[in-house]
Short mmCIF file of C-alpha atoms and ligand atoms in Angstrom, two decimals:
data_model
loop_
_atom_site.label_atom_id
_atom_site.label_comp_id
_atom_site.label_asym_id
_atom_site.label_seq_id
_atom_site.Cartn_x
_atom_site.Cartn_y
_atom_site.Cartn_z
CA MET A 1 -97.06 -39.79 5.33
CA GLU A 2 -100.06 -39.73 7.58
CA ASN A 3 -99.89 -37.18 10.32
CA ASN A 4 -100.48 -39.81 12.97
CA THR A 5 -96.77 -39.58 13.83
CA THR A 6 -97.46 -36.84 16.33
CA GLN A 7 -100.17 -38.75 18.20
CA ARG A 8 -98.19 -41.95 18.39
CA ASP A 9 -96.46 -42.88 21.59
CA ALA A 10 -92.73 -42.56 21.04
CA PHE A 11 -89.42 -42.82 22.80
CA SER A 12 -88.58 -39.41 24.18
CA SER A 13 -84.84 -39.41 23.94
CA ARG A 14 -81.88 -40.92 22.18
CA LEU A 15 -80.82 -42.79 25.29
CA GLY A 16 -84.38 -44.04 25.61
CA ILE A 17 -84.48 -45.75 22.23
CA ILE A 18 -81.01 -47.21 22.58
CA ALA A 19 -81.78 -48.40 26.10
CA ALA A 20 -85.04 -50.00 25.00
CA ALA A 21 -83.71 -51.63 21.82
CA ALA A 22 -80.53 -52.79 23.54
CA GLY A 23 -82.69 -53.93 26.45
CA SER A 24 -84.68 -56.06 24.02
CA ALA A 25 -81.57 -57.50 22.41
CA ILE A 26 -79.70 -58.20 25.65
CA GLY A 27 -81.41 -60.97 27.56
CA LEU A 28 -81.40 -64.67 28.32
CA GLY A 29 -80.03 -65.05 24.80
CA ASN A 30 -76.76 -63.40 25.79
CA ILE A 31 -76.27 -64.71 29.28
CA TRP A 32 -78.03 -68.09 29.37
CA LYS A 33 -78.07 -69.27 25.76
CA PHE A 34 -74.92 -67.82 24.19
CA PRO A 35 -72.56 -69.43 26.74
CA TYR A 36 -74.26 -72.83 26.62
CA ILE A 37 -74.37 -73.10 22.83
CA THR A 38 -70.80 -71.82 22.66
CA GLY A 39 -69.88 -74.61 25.10
CA GLN A 40 -71.76 -77.20 23.02
CA TYR A 41 -70.55 -76.14 19.60
CA GLY A 42 -66.87 -75.82 20.31
CA GLY A 43 -66.03 -72.35 21.62
CA ALA A 44 -64.03 -69.87 19.56
CA ALA A 45 -64.79 -71.28 16.09
CA PHE A 46 -68.52 -71.11 16.79
CA ILE A 47 -68.12 -67.54 18.08
CA ILE A 48 -66.42 -66.50 14.83
CA ILE A 49 -69.31 -67.85 12.71
CA TYR A 50 -71.77 -66.16 15.07
CA LEU A 51 -69.96 -62.82 14.74
CA ILE A 52 -69.99 -63.13 10.93
CA CYS A 53 -73.77 -63.80 11.03
CA ILE A 54 -74.26 -60.76 13.27
CA ALA A 55 -72.26 -58.42 11.05
CA LEU A 56 -73.29 -59.62 7.58
CA ILE A 57 -76.92 -60.60 8.13
CA GLY A 58 -78.05 -59.38 11.54
CA MET A 59 -77.11 -55.72 11.17
CA PRO A 60 -78.68 -55.22 7.70
CA VAL A 61 -81.86 -56.97 8.87
CA MET A 62 -81.98 -54.79 12.00
CA LEU A 63 -81.63 -51.62 9.92
CA SER A 64 -84.40 -52.96 7.67
CA GLU A 65 -86.74 -53.63 10.57
CA PHE A 66 -86.19 -50.19 12.13
CA ALA A 67 -86.74 -48.47 8.77
CA LEU A 68 -89.87 -50.50 7.93
CA GLY A 69 -91.47 -49.76 11.29
CA ARG A 70 -90.67 -46.07 11.26
CA ARG A 71 -91.82 -45.71 7.66
CA ALA A 72 -95.16 -47.36 8.33
CA GLN A 73 -95.70 -46.13 11.92
CA LYS A 74 -97.33 -49.47 12.57
CA ASN A 75 -97.02 -52.82 14.31
CA ALA A 76 -95.40 -55.85 12.66
CA ILE A 77 -98.44 -56.86 10.60
CA GLY A 78 -99.78 -53.36 9.93
CA THR A 79 -96.37 -52.35 8.57
CA PHE A 80 -96.57 -54.85 5.71
CA LYS A 81 -100.23 -54.04 5.06
CA LYS A 82 -99.43 -50.36 4.81
CA LEU A 83 -96.23 -50.57 2.76
CA ALA A 84 -97.52 -53.27 0.39
CA PRO A 85 -101.34 -53.08 0.42
CA ASN A 86 -103.31 -56.02 -0.98
CA THR A 87 -100.33 -58.35 -1.18
CA PRO A 88 -99.53 -61.47 0.87
CA TRP A 89 -96.47 -59.78 2.47
CA PHE A 90 -98.47 -59.21 5.67
CA LEU A 91 -98.03 -62.95 6.28
CA THR A 92 -94.44 -62.11 7.26
CA GLY A 93 -95.92 -60.14 10.14
CA TRP A 94 -98.11 -63.09 11.05
CA LEU A 95 -95.06 -65.32 11.17
CA GLY A 96 -93.60 -62.83 13.64
CA LEU A 97 -96.70 -62.94 15.78
CA VAL A 98 -96.52 -66.73 15.98
CA ALA A 99 -92.81 -66.51 16.87
CA ALA A 100 -93.59 -63.94 19.58
CA PHE A 101 -96.16 -66.28 21.14
CA VAL A 102 -93.84 -69.28 21.16
CA ILE A 103 -90.71 -67.41 22.24
CA LEU A 104 -92.35 -65.56 25.10
CA ALA A 105 -93.99 -68.80 26.25
CA PHE A 106 -90.66 -70.58 26.88
CA TYR A 107 -88.81 -67.35 27.67
CA GLY A 108 -91.11 -66.72 30.62
CA VAL A 109 -90.38 -70.21 31.93
CA VAL A 110 -86.59 -69.82 31.78
CA ALA A 111 -86.87 -66.34 33.27
CA GLY A 112 -88.94 -67.95 36.03
CA TRP A 113 -86.09 -70.40 36.75
CA THR A 114 -83.84 -67.36 37.02
CA MET A 115 -86.11 -65.69 39.54
CA ALA A 116 -86.29 -68.93 41.51
CA TYR A 117 -82.48 -68.89 41.59
CA VAL A 118 -82.41 -65.31 42.91
CA TRP A 119 -84.60 -66.53 45.74
CA LYS A 120 -82.56 -69.72 46.31
CA SER A 121 -79.42 -67.56 46.37
CA ILE A 122 -80.90 -65.21 48.94
CA LEU A 123 -81.81 -68.21 51.10
CA ASN A 124 -78.24 -69.47 50.57
CA GLN A 125 -79.69 -72.82 49.55
CA PHE A 126 -76.69 -73.97 47.56
CA ALA A 127 -74.19 -73.44 50.36
CA GLY A 128 -72.16 -76.57 51.05
CA MET A 129 -73.89 -78.62 48.32
CA ASP A 130 -71.71 -80.85 46.17
CA ALA A 131 -71.95 -80.80 42.36
CA GLU A 132 -74.36 -83.71 42.22
CA THR A 133 -76.77 -82.22 44.73
CA ILE A 134 -76.72 -78.89 42.85
CA THR A 135 -77.58 -80.73 39.62
CA ASN A 136 -80.36 -82.63 41.34
CA THR A 137 -81.72 -79.37 42.74
CA PHE A 138 -81.98 -77.91 39.22
CA VAL A 139 -83.49 -81.04 37.71
CA GLY A 140 -85.84 -81.32 40.68
CA MET A 141 -86.97 -77.74 40.16
CA ILE A 142 -87.69 -77.90 36.42
CA THR A 143 -89.39 -81.29 36.67
CA ASN A 144 -91.68 -80.03 39.43
CA PRO A 145 -95.14 -79.33 37.95
CA VAL A 146 -95.95 -76.37 40.22
CA GLN A 147 -92.84 -74.43 41.28
CA PRO A 148 -91.58 -73.24 37.85
CA ILE A 149 -95.08 -72.17 36.85
CA ILE A 150 -95.49 -70.00 39.95
CA TRP A 151 -92.27 -68.15 39.10
CA GLN A 152 -93.24 -67.96 35.42
CA VAL A 153 -96.60 -66.39 36.29
CA LEU A 154 -94.84 -63.86 38.54
CA PHE A 155 -92.38 -62.98 35.78
CA MET A 156 -95.14 -62.63 33.17
CA ALA A 157 -97.09 -60.37 35.55
CA LEU A 158 -94.03 -58.10 35.85
CA THR A 159 -93.68 -58.10 32.05
CA ALA A 160 -97.34 -57.20 31.58
CA GLY A 161 -97.06 -54.48 34.25
CA ILE A 162 -94.23 -52.75 32.39
CA VAL A 163 -95.98 -53.03 29.02
CA LEU A 164 -99.17 -51.66 30.59
CA GLY A 165 -97.27 -48.49 31.49
CA GLY A 166 -96.99 -47.79 27.76
CA ILE A 167 -93.85 -47.19 25.78
CA LYS A 168 -92.65 -43.95 27.24
CA ASP A 169 -93.52 -44.41 30.89
CA GLY A 170 -93.05 -48.16 30.93
CA ILE A 171 -90.38 -49.66 28.76
CA GLU A 172 -88.14 -46.63 28.43
CA LYS A 173 -88.12 -45.71 32.11
CA TYR A 174 -87.19 -49.18 33.31
CA THR A 175 -84.58 -50.00 30.69
CA LYS A 176 -82.79 -46.69 31.24
CA ILE A 177 -82.16 -47.63 34.87
CA LEU A 178 -81.72 -51.37 34.48
CA MET A 179 -79.38 -51.65 31.48
CA PRO A 180 -76.44 -49.68 32.90
CA LEU A 181 -76.82 -51.65 36.14
CA LEU A 182 -76.51 -54.85 34.15
CA LEU A 183 -73.26 -53.74 32.56
CA VAL A 184 -71.68 -52.94 35.92
CA ILE A 185 -72.65 -56.27 37.47
CA ILE A 186 -71.26 -58.33 34.57
CA LEU A 187 -68.04 -56.36 34.69
CA ILE A 188 -67.61 -57.25 38.36
CA LEU A 189 -68.25 -60.93 37.55
CA ASP A 190 -65.72 -60.77 34.69
CA ILE A 191 -62.99 -59.43 36.90
CA ARG A 192 -63.71 -62.09 39.51
CA ALA A 193 -63.75 -64.92 36.94
CA ILE A 194 -60.64 -63.91 35.02
CA THR A 195 -58.58 -63.63 38.19
CA LEU A 196 -59.52 -67.14 39.36
CA PRO A 197 -56.52 -69.49 39.34
CA GLY A 198 -56.81 -71.76 36.27
CA GLY A 199 -59.28 -69.45 34.54
CA GLY A 200 -56.91 -68.96 31.60
CA ALA A 201 -58.12 -72.18 29.95
CA GLY A 202 -61.58 -70.65 29.75
CA VAL A 203 -60.22 -67.53 28.10
CA SER A 204 -58.42 -69.57 25.44
CA PHE A 205 -61.55 -71.70 24.91
CA LEU A 206 -63.23 -68.41 23.90
CA LEU A 207 -60.32 -67.11 21.84
CA ALA A 208 -58.52 -70.06 20.16
CA PRO A 209 -60.69 -71.47 17.33
CA ASP A 210 -60.81 -75.16 16.41
CA PHE A 211 -62.69 -75.26 13.11
CA SER A 212 -62.76 -79.06 13.03
CA LYS A 213 -65.56 -78.87 15.60
CA LEU A 214 -67.90 -76.94 13.28
CA SER A 215 -70.89 -78.78 11.78
CA ALA A 216 -73.88 -77.81 9.63
CA LEU A 217 -75.93 -77.70 12.79
CA ALA A 218 -73.40 -75.39 14.45
CA VAL A 219 -73.70 -72.92 11.58
CA MET A 220 -77.51 -73.05 11.78
CA GLN A 221 -77.30 -72.49 15.53
CA ALA A 222 -74.97 -69.52 15.02
CA LEU A 223 -77.36 -67.97 12.48
CA GLY A 224 -80.48 -68.74 14.51
CA HIS A 225 -78.83 -67.34 17.60
CA ALA A 226 -77.74 -64.18 15.77
CA PHE A 227 -81.42 -63.51 15.06
CA PHE A 228 -82.55 -64.48 18.54
CA THR A 229 -79.98 -62.40 20.37
CA LEU A 230 -80.59 -59.28 18.25
CA SER A 231 -84.40 -59.72 18.56
CA LEU A 232 -84.74 -60.02 14.78
CA GLY A 233 -87.00 -61.88 12.38
CA MET A 234 -90.28 -61.47 14.23
CA GLY A 235 -91.11 -57.80 14.18
CA THR A 236 -89.79 -56.64 17.56
CA MET A 237 -87.49 -54.14 15.90
CA ILE A 238 -90.24 -53.22 13.40
CA THR A 239 -92.50 -52.40 16.34
CA TYR A 240 -89.76 -50.50 18.20
CA GLY A 241 -88.78 -48.78 14.93
CA SER A 242 -92.29 -47.34 14.76
CA TYR A 243 -91.61 -45.57 18.07
CA ILE A 244 -88.24 -44.11 17.01
CA SER A 245 -88.22 -40.36 16.41
CA GLN A 246 -87.91 -39.10 12.85
CA HIS A 247 -84.65 -37.33 13.74
CA GLU A 248 -82.88 -40.47 14.82
CA ASN A 249 -80.17 -41.90 12.59
CA LEU A 250 -81.18 -45.55 12.13
CA GLY A 251 -77.72 -46.70 11.03
CA THR A 252 -76.16 -45.36 14.23
CA THR A 253 -78.88 -46.92 16.37
CA THR A 254 -78.35 -50.29 14.64
CA MET A 255 -74.62 -50.08 15.22
CA GLN A 256 -74.97 -49.15 18.89
CA VAL A 257 -77.53 -51.84 19.69
CA THR A 258 -75.50 -54.52 17.90
CA ILE A 259 -72.26 -53.55 19.64
CA ALA A 260 -73.94 -53.44 23.06
CA ASP A 261 -75.53 -56.86 22.52
CA THR A 262 -72.33 -58.46 21.25
CA VAL A 263 -70.18 -56.98 24.01
CA ILE A 264 -72.57 -58.24 26.69
CA ALA A 265 -72.62 -61.75 25.18
CA LEU A 266 -68.83 -61.90 25.02
CA MET A 267 -68.61 -60.46 28.55
CA ALA A 268 -71.05 -63.11 29.76
CA GLY A 269 -68.88 -65.78 28.14
CA LEU A 270 -65.85 -64.26 29.82
CA ALA A 271 -67.61 -64.39 33.18
CA ILE A 272 -68.65 -68.02 32.79
CA PHE A 273 -65.94 -70.01 30.95
CA PRO A 274 -62.87 -69.09 33.01
CA ALA A 275 -64.86 -70.12 36.07
CA VAL A 276 -66.08 -73.32 34.37
CA PHE A 277 -62.49 -74.33 33.58
CA ALA A 278 -61.06 -73.16 36.89
CA PHE A 279 -63.38 -75.56 38.70
CA GLY A 280 -63.17 -78.40 36.16
CA ILE A 281 -66.78 -78.25 35.00
CA GLU A 282 -67.96 -79.59 31.60
CA PRO A 283 -68.40 -76.67 29.11
CA SER A 284 -70.95 -78.64 27.04
CA ALA A 285 -73.44 -79.05 29.90
CA GLY A 286 -76.20 -77.50 27.73
CA PRO A 287 -79.18 -75.33 28.78
CA SER A 288 -78.46 -76.11 32.41
CA LEU A 289 -74.91 -74.67 32.20
CA VAL A 290 -75.66 -71.42 33.99
CA PHE A 291 -77.99 -73.01 36.52
CA ILE A 292 -75.85 -76.04 37.38
CA THR A 293 -72.35 -74.70 36.94
CA LEU A 294 -72.47 -71.32 38.56
CA PRO A 295 -73.80 -72.32 41.98
CA ASN A 296 -70.81 -74.72 42.15
CA VAL A 297 -68.54 -71.87 41.20
CA PHE A 298 -70.12 -69.41 43.63
CA ASN A 299 -69.77 -72.00 46.39
CA GLN A 300 -66.03 -71.97 45.94
CA MET A 301 -65.62 -68.20 45.61
CA ALA A 302 -64.97 -65.64 48.27
CA GLY A 303 -68.11 -63.51 48.35
CA GLY A 304 -69.97 -66.18 46.39
CA TYR A 305 -73.18 -65.54 48.29
CA PHE A 306 -73.39 -61.98 46.95
CA PHE A 307 -72.10 -62.80 43.48
CA SER A 308 -74.79 -65.45 43.17
CA ILE A 309 -77.62 -63.08 44.09
CA LEU A 310 -76.21 -60.38 41.80
CA PHE A 311 -75.77 -62.73 38.87
CA PHE A 312 -79.23 -64.26 38.89
CA PHE A 313 -80.80 -60.89 39.59
CA LEU A 314 -78.96 -59.53 36.57
CA LEU A 315 -80.21 -62.39 34.43
CA ALA A 316 -83.81 -61.78 35.53
CA VAL A 317 -83.50 -58.05 34.80
CA ALA A 318 -82.06 -58.71 31.35
CA ALA A 319 -84.86 -61.18 30.66
CA LEU A 320 -87.49 -58.64 31.70
CA THR A 321 -86.33 -55.90 29.32
CA SER A 322 -86.44 -58.51 26.53
CA SER A 323 -89.78 -60.04 27.43
CA VAL A 324 -91.49 -56.63 27.38
CA SER A 325 -90.31 -56.18 23.79
CA ILE A 326 -91.75 -59.56 22.79
CA LEU A 327 -95.10 -58.86 24.47
CA GLU A 328 -95.18 -55.41 22.85
CA VAL A 329 -95.23 -57.06 19.39
CA VAL A 330 -98.48 -58.82 20.25
CA VAL A 331 -100.00 -55.91 22.19
CA ALA A 332 -99.28 -53.38 19.41
CA TYR A 333 -101.00 -55.72 16.96
CA PHE A 334 -104.11 -56.23 19.16
CA ASP A 335 -104.20 -52.51 19.91
CA GLU A 336 -103.81 -51.16 16.36
CA GLU A 337 -105.18 -53.85 14.07
CA LEU A 338 -107.97 -55.21 16.25
CA ASN A 339 -108.72 -51.83 17.88
CA MET A 340 -108.53 -53.28 21.35
CA ASP A 341 -107.68 -50.96 24.20
CA ARG A 342 -104.15 -51.31 25.46
CA VAL A 343 -105.04 -52.64 28.90
CA LYS A 344 -107.31 -55.32 27.49
CA ALA A 345 -104.77 -56.18 24.78
CA THR A 346 -102.01 -56.59 27.36
CA ILE A 347 -104.09 -58.76 29.66
CA ILE A 348 -105.33 -61.04 26.90
CA ALA A 349 -101.91 -61.41 25.27
CA ALA A 350 -100.03 -61.97 28.54
CA THR A 351 -102.58 -64.44 29.89
CA SER A 352 -102.74 -66.59 26.77
CA ILE A 353 -98.95 -66.66 26.42
CA THR A 354 -98.56 -67.52 30.11
CA ILE A 355 -100.96 -70.47 29.76
CA PHE A 356 -99.10 -71.69 26.69
CA GLY A 357 -95.78 -71.35 28.55
CA ALA A 358 -97.13 -73.27 31.55
CA ILE A 359 -98.09 -76.12 29.22
CA LEU A 360 -94.56 -76.09 27.78
CA SER A 361 -93.16 -76.14 31.33
CA LEU A 362 -95.23 -79.26 32.03
CA GLY A 363 -93.37 -80.82 29.09
CA ASN A 364 -90.37 -81.03 31.45
CA THR A 365 -92.42 -82.98 34.01
CA ASP A 366 -94.06 -86.39 34.22
CA ILE A 367 -97.40 -84.81 33.35
CA LEU A 368 -96.65 -83.99 29.70
CA GLY A 369 -93.12 -85.38 29.43
CA SER A 370 -94.34 -88.40 27.50
CA ILE A 371 -95.22 -86.19 24.55
CA GLN A 372 -92.13 -86.39 22.36
CA LEU A 373 -92.01 -84.53 19.05
CA PRO A 374 -89.52 -85.22 16.27
CA PHE A 375 -87.23 -82.39 15.21
CA PRO A 376 -84.95 -82.56 12.17
CA VAL A 377 -81.34 -81.63 12.77
CA SER A 378 -78.32 -82.25 10.56
CA ASP A 379 -77.44 -85.64 12.02
CA GLY A 380 -80.97 -87.02 11.93
CA ILE A 381 -84.37 -86.68 13.54
CA HIS A 382 -84.39 -86.33 17.32
CA ASP A 383 -87.36 -86.76 19.63
CA MET A 384 -87.71 -84.03 22.21
CA ASN A 385 -90.25 -82.87 24.78
CA ILE A 386 -92.53 -79.93 23.91
CA PHE A 387 -90.44 -77.43 25.89
CA ASP A 388 -87.19 -78.25 24.08
CA TRP A 389 -89.09 -78.47 20.81
CA ALA A 390 -90.40 -74.91 21.21
CA VAL A 391 -86.87 -73.61 21.91
CA GLU A 392 -85.45 -75.37 18.82
CA PHE A 393 -88.41 -74.42 16.65
CA THR A 394 -88.00 -70.68 17.23
CA ASP A 395 -84.31 -70.88 16.35
CA ARG A 396 -85.45 -71.95 12.89
CA LEU A 397 -88.48 -69.65 12.69
CA LEU A 398 -86.58 -66.38 13.22
CA PRO A 399 -84.18 -66.83 10.26
CA VAL A 400 -87.26 -67.67 8.12
CA GLY A 401 -88.81 -64.37 9.24
CA GLY A 402 -85.51 -62.64 8.45
CA PHE A 403 -85.50 -64.26 5.02
CA PHE A 404 -88.88 -62.72 4.15
CA ILE A 405 -87.99 -59.34 5.66
CA ALA A 406 -84.84 -59.25 3.49
CA LEU A 407 -86.85 -60.27 0.41
CA PHE A 408 -89.47 -57.63 1.14
CA VAL A 409 -86.94 -54.81 1.51
CA GLY A 410 -84.83 -56.05 -1.39
CA TRP A 411 -87.57 -56.88 -3.88
CA GLY A 412 -91.02 -56.20 -2.48
CA MET A 413 -90.95 -52.50 -1.62
CA ASN A 414 -89.98 -49.29 -3.31
CA LYS A 415 -86.20 -48.75 -3.04
CA GLU A 416 -86.50 -44.95 -2.92
CA ASP A 417 -88.96 -45.14 -0.02
CA PHE A 418 -86.55 -47.27 1.95
CA GLU A 419 -83.55 -45.06 1.22
CA ASP A 420 -85.52 -41.97 2.12
CA GLU A 421 -86.41 -43.51 5.48
CA VAL A 422 -82.78 -44.36 6.23
CA HIS A 423 -81.44 -41.04 5.00
CA HIS A 424 -83.84 -38.38 6.09
CA ALA A 425 -82.18 -37.94 9.47
CA ASP A 426 -78.67 -37.80 7.99
CA HIS A 427 -77.76 -35.17 5.57
CA GLY A 428 -77.33 -37.04 2.35
CA LYS A 429 -76.65 -40.66 1.54
CA ALA A 430 -75.17 -43.06 4.02
CA ALA A 431 -72.08 -44.72 2.54
CA TYR A 432 -73.02 -48.14 3.88
CA MET A 433 -76.01 -48.34 1.53
CA THR A 434 -73.57 -49.46 -1.17
CA PHE A 435 -73.05 -52.67 0.82
CA PHE A 436 -76.57 -52.82 2.11
CA TRP A 437 -78.40 -53.48 -1.18
CA PRO A 438 -76.37 -56.47 -2.40
CA ILE A 439 -76.56 -57.98 1.09
CA ILE A 440 -80.29 -57.54 1.56
CA ARG A 441 -81.16 -58.60 -1.99
CA TYR A 442 -78.81 -61.54 -2.49
CA LEU A 443 -76.45 -62.46 0.31
CA ALA A 444 -78.85 -62.51 3.25
CA PRO A 445 -81.70 -64.50 1.63
CA ILE A 446 -79.36 -66.94 -0.13
CA ALA A 447 -77.19 -67.50 2.94
CA ILE A 448 -80.24 -68.06 5.16
CA LEU A 449 -81.68 -70.52 2.65
CA ILE A 450 -78.46 -72.53 2.35
CA VAL A 451 -77.83 -72.66 6.09
CA PHE A 452 -81.45 -73.61 6.68
CA LEU A 453 -81.56 -76.41 4.09
CA ASN A 454 -78.21 -77.69 5.29
CA SER A 455 -79.38 -77.82 8.89
CA VAL A 456 -82.42 -79.93 8.08
CA GLY A 457 -80.14 -82.33 6.27
CA VAL A 458 -81.21 -81.55 2.68
CA PHE A 459 -77.63 -81.43 1.36
CA ASN A 460 -76.76 -84.58 3.32
CA ALA A 461 -79.73 -86.39 1.81
CA LEU A 462 -78.67 -85.26 -1.68
CA GLY A 463 -75.17 -86.49 -1.01
CA ILE A 464 -73.67 -82.99 -1.22
CA LYS A 465 -70.96 -82.32 1.38
CA LEU A 466 -70.59 -78.71 2.51
CA GLY A 467 -67.66 -79.56 4.77
N1 LIG B 501 -82.96 -60.92 22.17
C1 LIG B 501 -83.54 -61.52 23.34
C2 LIG B 501 -82.46 -62.23 24.12
O1 LIG B 501 -81.35 -62.31 23.69
C3 LIG B 501 -84.67 -62.45 23.02
C4 LIG B 501 -85.66 -61.95 22.03
C5 LIG B 501 -85.88 -62.65 20.86
C6 LIG B 501 -86.32 -60.74 22.23
C7 LIG B 501 -86.75 -62.19 19.91
C8 LIG B 501 -87.20 -60.26 21.27
C9 LIG B 501 -87.41 -60.99 20.11
O2 LIG B 501 -82.69 -62.74 25.18
#
């Protein structure tokens, strides 16, 4: 190995790496997206498929990304160039860079809505509003050409500020304080929600599966979301892996990050659905679920004013520790492969992504709303605006990235190198490697391929029914 390990910025402590990687994983995906797709795709049955995707595909891919990054001591693209020189594998890193651009573009917009809601909560704007007025307030906000962009720019500036601080002084310092805070606030919301009269229906929605509601699209969503929520398939965990100390056990880190992410998602569901049912709100409301439902709920809760501020603050904090990890993918690439200095890299990356995100935000307004792009889903081709298109597109892009990462580890790189990277911090061979190889070589790529083809309707078109 090159001796550049010592010069490279790295996480200084065990808590630091877990806080940063868990901070990346836990975000809008857990608290905004997981509840709304769970509501749309039928509750408990969807959650079971999602948990299977996390355990069987997500965890092995996360271990792979950590090991690749730490082995190469490079960014997402540099990692493939270094481990497989003069081969096209580096294109996998490029795919990740594209995903990072698109994800952070819409992510910044949704995080901006969240910040706007912190502000609206502080001003007590929702007090006394009926359900319809609350809905109109949300729709009015996202269809406004200026307001969401102002919040998005503010959020992206905060993201860039943390990334500018560098890994050790920036990302690690903030996540170490903010992540435990997040846990406490969700716990308080859980207790409040579960004790609401009539909340029990929400708990059984999350726990009693109805498999008749599952579709090919639901399975694709579950897989895509498993990648999204664990920050996989685009090189985030490769980049973070390159900052993990050589003494760290990667299997343990993978386990801890996955458990933290899954627990927070389920806790977020537990905070939202009992309340949704207690107040007779539609669980399948979609991306607006958090933004339309919860102000109604808070309005009818003792202490709702404070819970509302806490909740949206928590969502913004979670989004921030994720957005820094997405920006870091691009900055590490500019910095190391293009030899740009870190400040310049951060400014250029953040500015271009912010502009792209602002354009996507205009897709929700009259200005660019007339641009409708087709997107293939299992029950046909749907037209959607550019904002929704970008969200859907990345859900498909990340599993594709994961597919190539699995193929690379399984078939493209030296098996001994990989095992050495996983093992050198443990004494001896980790028992889970017996499961790891068949999964990464066969199960993960084949499963991703089948779910992917099924979701774009290939099996339907061929007349094959997968149930
Ligand atoms: N995992 C983050 C979330 O759940 C989003 C994310 C996706 C972060 C991809 C990094 C890479 O909100």
